[in-house]
Each structure stands twice: as structure tokens, then as C-alpha cells.
Amino acid sequence: LTENYVYFVDDETFLSPRHSRELAEAIVARGIKKHFFSWARSNTICEHPDIFELWRKAGLEMVYVGIESPSDDTLAQLNKRTTVQENGDAIRILERCGISLHPAFMVMPDYTVSDFDRLKAYLREIPPSEPTFTVYSPSPGTEAWRQNAGKFICDPIRFYDCMHTILPTILPLKEF
């Protein structure tokens, strides 16, 4: 590749630890100098911190992590199979490796003012470089989609972009 910047567009680039390790070792051994950006799950980061140390040597600069929420209850509701503690551990591992964090958060339709305040407080505690926020929207064809079928406040396909809520909110919509 002639490009200096390489973005691995995969929700879990490091799913295969063996493959991830071999690829990073080959990049280092060949002296390839690129700036890498990727996605990873916090539990993968926690289970394999050595891979992220190696990838930093290979040029990994930023990792997008679906932190989603500062609440274990919300993480369970989203079926993330991670905890707030595990997310925090992953953040510290990346920081120790010198890899920038790009945290992604999911705002739930039932958020209250105190939920938004808790999210703001959490953001002040972590070292994000560019947090992003999406609005929870059940995916078409899933059980959550079927369960919410009668609750949609707009055309759920037309506004299925994770930037608009398609479900009713606790807060007035304009305030939300």
C-alpha cells in the first residue's frame, strides 16, 4: 500500500489473537511504517494486552472501542458481555501502550437528565480523544425490533441511522 494511514474497518480486528500477533510481527519484521487505526472490544484488549503492545510497535495509533455506557445495567441490556470495570481496564491498557482511545457510546431512549450527567462525569474520568455517540435503535429483524414494533415514533427504516431515536424517549424529544 502506498497510503500512510490504514484503517481496519472491522468491529473486532483482533478476534484471532494468533493471526493478529503474526500480522503485527510481520509488519515489524519487514520495517513497514504505517499509521494504523482499528476497532477492538474491551474484553479482547483485557485478555490480550500483549497484542496491543506489539501492535503499538507496528504502528497502531488509535483504537475505537464500543464502551457504550458507564452503567453495568445498560451494558447487560445491550448484551455487550463486558462490564464498566472491564471497559476501564481496557482503557488503562491502551493508555499504557500509548494507543489513543476513541470511545463510542450508546445513548438509550430512556435516559434521564441524571443519566446524561453520569455520562458526562464518566467522560471526564477517561482519556478520550474523540468520543462518539449513537442512539440505541433495535436492528431490523432482531428480537428487540419485534418487541418494539408497536412503539416506533417514526418510520423506523427511514430513520434507522443510530443518530435519530426511533423509540419514545423519557425526556421531551427536543431536550433528549
Tab-separated table of C-alpha atoms in Angstrom:
chain	number	residue	atom	x	y	z
A	1	LEU	CA	0.000	0.000	0.000
A	2	THR	CA	1.235	3.447	-0.829
A	3	GLU	CA	-1.084	5.062	1.739
A	4	ASN	CA	0.475	6.042	5.044
A	5	TYR	CA	-2.757	5.586	7.007
A	6	VAL	CA	-4.509	2.226	7.246
A	7	TYR	CA	-7.905	1.827	8.890
A	8	PHE	CA	-9.032	-1.718	9.657
A	9	VAL	CA	-12.797	-1.462	9.250
A	10	ASP	CA	-13.915	-4.427	11.312
A	11	ASP	CA	-15.802	-4.359	14.602
A	12	GLU	CA	-13.277	-6.790	16.039
A	13	THR	CA	-9.970	-6.699	14.188
A	14	PHE	CA	-8.193	-8.715	16.885
A	15	LEU	CA	-10.660	-11.603	17.120
A	16	SER	CA	-7.946	-14.131	16.251
A	17	PRO	CA	-5.032	-13.484	18.641
A	18	ARG	CA	-2.705	-15.748	16.646
A	19	HIS	CA	-3.448	-14.017	13.357
A	20	SER	CA	-3.223	-10.555	14.966
A	21	ARG	CA	0.133	-11.374	16.512
A	22	GLU	CA	1.543	-12.872	13.282
A	23	LEU	CA	0.439	-9.880	11.212
A	24	ALA	CA	1.941	-7.347	13.641
A	25	GLU	CA	5.186	-9.334	13.856
A	26	ALA	CA	5.426	-9.443	10.043
A	27	ILE	CA	4.838	-5.677	9.804
A	28	VAL	CA	7.566	-5.008	12.388
A	29	ALA	CA	9.990	-7.540	10.832
A	30	ARG	CA	9.583	-6.017	7.359
A	31	GLY	CA	10.041	-2.495	8.674
A	32	ILE	CA	6.696	-1.345	7.304
A	33	LYS	CA	5.968	2.163	8.570
A	34	LYS	CA	2.252	2.929	8.556
A	35	HIS	CA	-0.237	4.604	10.899
A	36	PHE	CA	-2.883	2.029	11.842
A	37	PHE	CA	-6.371	2.591	13.252
A	38	SER	CA	-8.733	-0.157	14.297
A	39	TRP	CA	-11.693	-1.359	16.340
A	40	ALA	CA	-11.496	-3.729	19.308
A	41	ARG	CA	-13.720	-4.997	22.086
A	42	SER	CA	-12.696	-4.142	25.630
A	43	ASN	CA	-12.689	-7.800	26.663
A	44	THR	CA	-10.257	-8.611	23.824
A	45	ILE	CA	-7.963	-5.797	24.955
A	46	CYS	CA	-8.079	-7.111	28.532
A	47	GLU	CA	-7.471	-10.727	27.520
A	48	HIS	CA	-4.570	-9.903	25.170
A	49	PRO	CA	-2.772	-6.716	26.263
A	50	ASP	CA	0.461	-8.100	24.757
A	51	ILE	CA	-1.093	-7.979	21.285
A	52	PHE	CA	-1.817	-4.275	21.699
A	53	GLU	CA	1.718	-3.622	22.934
A	54	LEU	CA	3.023	-5.402	19.825
A	55	TRP	CA	0.615	-3.570	17.544
A	56	ARG	CA	1.724	-0.227	19.009
A	57	LYS	CA	5.261	-1.136	17.890
A	58	ALA	CA	3.803	-1.956	14.462
A	59	GLY	CA	2.183	1.488	14.249
A	60	LEU	CA	-1.279	1.157	15.820
A	61	GLU	CA	-2.211	4.658	16.948
A	62	MET	CA	-5.909	4.640	17.768
A	63	VAL	CA	-8.477	2.030	18.724
A	64	TYR	CA	-12.212	2.552	18.557
A	65	VAL	CA	-13.878	0.782	21.480
A	66	GLY	CA	-17.620	0.375	21.980
A	67	ILE	CA	-17.656	1.435	25.622
A	68	GLU	CA	-21.391	2.146	25.169
A	69	SER	CA	-22.266	3.099	28.757
A	70	PRO	CA	-20.975	3.883	32.236
A	71	SER	CA	-23.690	1.543	33.594
A	72	ASP	CA	-23.397	-2.218	34.020
A	73	ASP	CA	-27.186	-2.482	33.742
A	74	THR	CA	-27.163	-0.809	30.323
A	75	LEU	CA	-24.215	-2.942	29.176
A	76	ALA	CA	-26.209	-6.042	30.155
A	77	GLN	CA	-29.316	-4.696	28.398
A	78	LEU	CA	-27.222	-4.219	25.246
A	79	ASN	CA	-25.781	-7.742	25.635
A	80	LYS	CA	-22.224	-6.347	25.465
A	81	ARG	CA	-20.755	-9.164	27.570
A	82	THR	CA	-18.450	-6.590	29.209
A	83	THR	CA	-18.578	-4.542	32.398
A	84	VAL	CA	-17.750	-0.984	33.364
A	85	GLN	CA	-14.713	-2.395	35.211
A	86	GLU	CA	-13.543	-4.282	32.126
A	87	ASN	CA	-14.022	-1.173	29.968
A	88	GLY	CA	-11.915	0.799	32.445
A	89	ASP	CA	-9.214	-1.875	32.416
A	90	ALA	CA	-9.127	-1.795	28.600
A	91	ILE	CA	-8.838	1.995	28.613
A	92	ARG	CA	-5.868	1.808	31.002
A	93	ILE	CA	-4.175	-0.892	28.892
A	94	LEU	CA	-4.458	1.235	25.753
A	95	GLU	CA	-3.203	4.272	27.640
A	96	ARG	CA	-0.230	2.289	28.986
A	97	CYS	CA	0.560	1.120	25.441
A	98	GLY	CA	0.439	4.661	24.099
A	99	ILE	CA	-2.602	3.948	21.922
A	100	SER	CA	-5.274	6.648	21.705
A	101	LEU	CA	-8.796	5.697	22.664
A	102	HIS	CA	-11.790	6.560	20.522
A	103	PRO	CA	-14.726	5.582	22.745
A	104	ALA	CA	-18.155	5.006	21.257
A	105	PHE	CA	-21.219	5.463	23.474
A	106	MET	CA	-24.842	4.461	23.006
A	107	VAL	CA	-27.496	6.826	24.338
A	108	MET	CA	-30.607	4.978	25.440
A	109	PRO	CA	-34.123	6.361	24.789
A	110	ASP	CA	-34.929	6.037	28.496
A	111	TYR	CA	-32.048	8.330	29.520
A	112	THR	CA	-32.948	10.945	32.086
A	113	VAL	CA	-31.048	14.104	32.948
A	114	SER	CA	-29.170	12.155	35.627
A	115	ASP	CA	-28.141	9.521	33.045
A	116	PHE	CA	-26.717	12.240	30.792
A	117	ASP	CA	-24.968	13.773	33.823
A	118	ARG	CA	-23.448	10.377	34.677
A	119	LEU	CA	-22.240	10.005	31.077
A	120	LYS	CA	-20.648	13.477	31.189
A	121	ALA	CA	-18.935	12.634	34.501
A	122	TYR	CA	-17.621	9.367	33.036
A	123	LEU	CA	-16.229	11.204	30.019
A	124	ARG	CA	-14.268	13.474	32.357
A	125	GLU	CA	-12.685	10.420	34.020
A	126	ILE	CA	-11.363	8.750	30.867
A	127	PRO	CA	-8.801	9.979	28.343
A	128	PRO	CA	-10.857	10.015	25.135
A	129	SER	CA	-9.552	11.707	22.064
A	130	GLU	CA	-12.839	11.802	20.134
A	131	PRO	CA	-15.887	10.254	21.769
A	132	THR	CA	-18.811	9.435	19.501
A	133	PHE	CA	-22.441	8.946	20.436
A	134	THR	CA	-25.196	6.995	18.794
A	135	VAL	CA	-28.814	6.498	19.819
A	136	TYR	CA	-29.975	2.971	20.576
A	137	SER	CA	-32.045	1.627	17.710
A	138	PRO	CA	-33.059	-2.025	17.602
A	139	SER	CA	-31.748	-3.663	14.443
A	140	PRO	CA	-34.313	-4.771	11.863
A	141	GLY	CA	-35.038	-8.483	12.045
A	142	THR	CA	-33.900	-8.887	15.670
A	143	GLU	CA	-35.972	-9.879	18.669
A	144	ALA	CA	-35.610	-6.305	20.019
A	145	TRP	CA	-37.050	-4.989	16.736
A	146	ARG	CA	-40.055	-7.294	17.056
A	147	GLN	CA	-40.547	-6.374	20.730
A	148	ASN	CA	-40.569	-2.657	19.900
A	149	ALA	CA	-42.631	-2.902	16.680
A	150	GLY	CA	-45.629	-1.070	18.159
A	151	LYS	CA	-43.541	1.630	19.833
A	152	PHE	CA	-41.750	3.267	16.897
A	153	ILE	CA	-42.315	7.048	16.832
A	154	CYS	CA	-41.337	7.444	13.179
A	155	ASP	CA	-40.632	5.332	10.126
A	156	PRO	CA	-38.041	3.010	11.701
A	157	ILE	CA	-36.367	2.170	8.409
A	158	ARG	CA	-36.134	5.737	7.118
A	159	PHE	CA	-34.620	6.960	10.385
A	160	TYR	CA	-32.539	3.872	11.163
A	161	ASP	CA	-29.209	5.663	11.305
A	162	CYS	CA	-28.429	5.482	15.043
A	163	MET	CA	-28.469	9.291	15.101
A	164	HIS	CA	-32.229	9.675	15.478
A	165	THR	CA	-34.291	7.935	18.083
A	166	ILE	CA	-36.938	5.707	16.598
A	167	LEU	CA	-38.341	4.898	20.051
A	168	PRO	CA	-40.112	7.150	22.538
A	169	THR	CA	-37.861	8.986	24.984
A	170	ILE	CA	-38.403	9.724	28.672
A	171	LEU	CA	-37.194	13.293	28.189
A	172	PRO	CA	-39.062	15.552	25.776
A	173	LEU	CA	-37.623	14.814	22.344
A	174	LYS	CA	-36.155	18.287	21.888
A	175	GLU	CA	-34.375	18.046	25.271
A	176	PHE	CA	-33.210	14.495	24.517
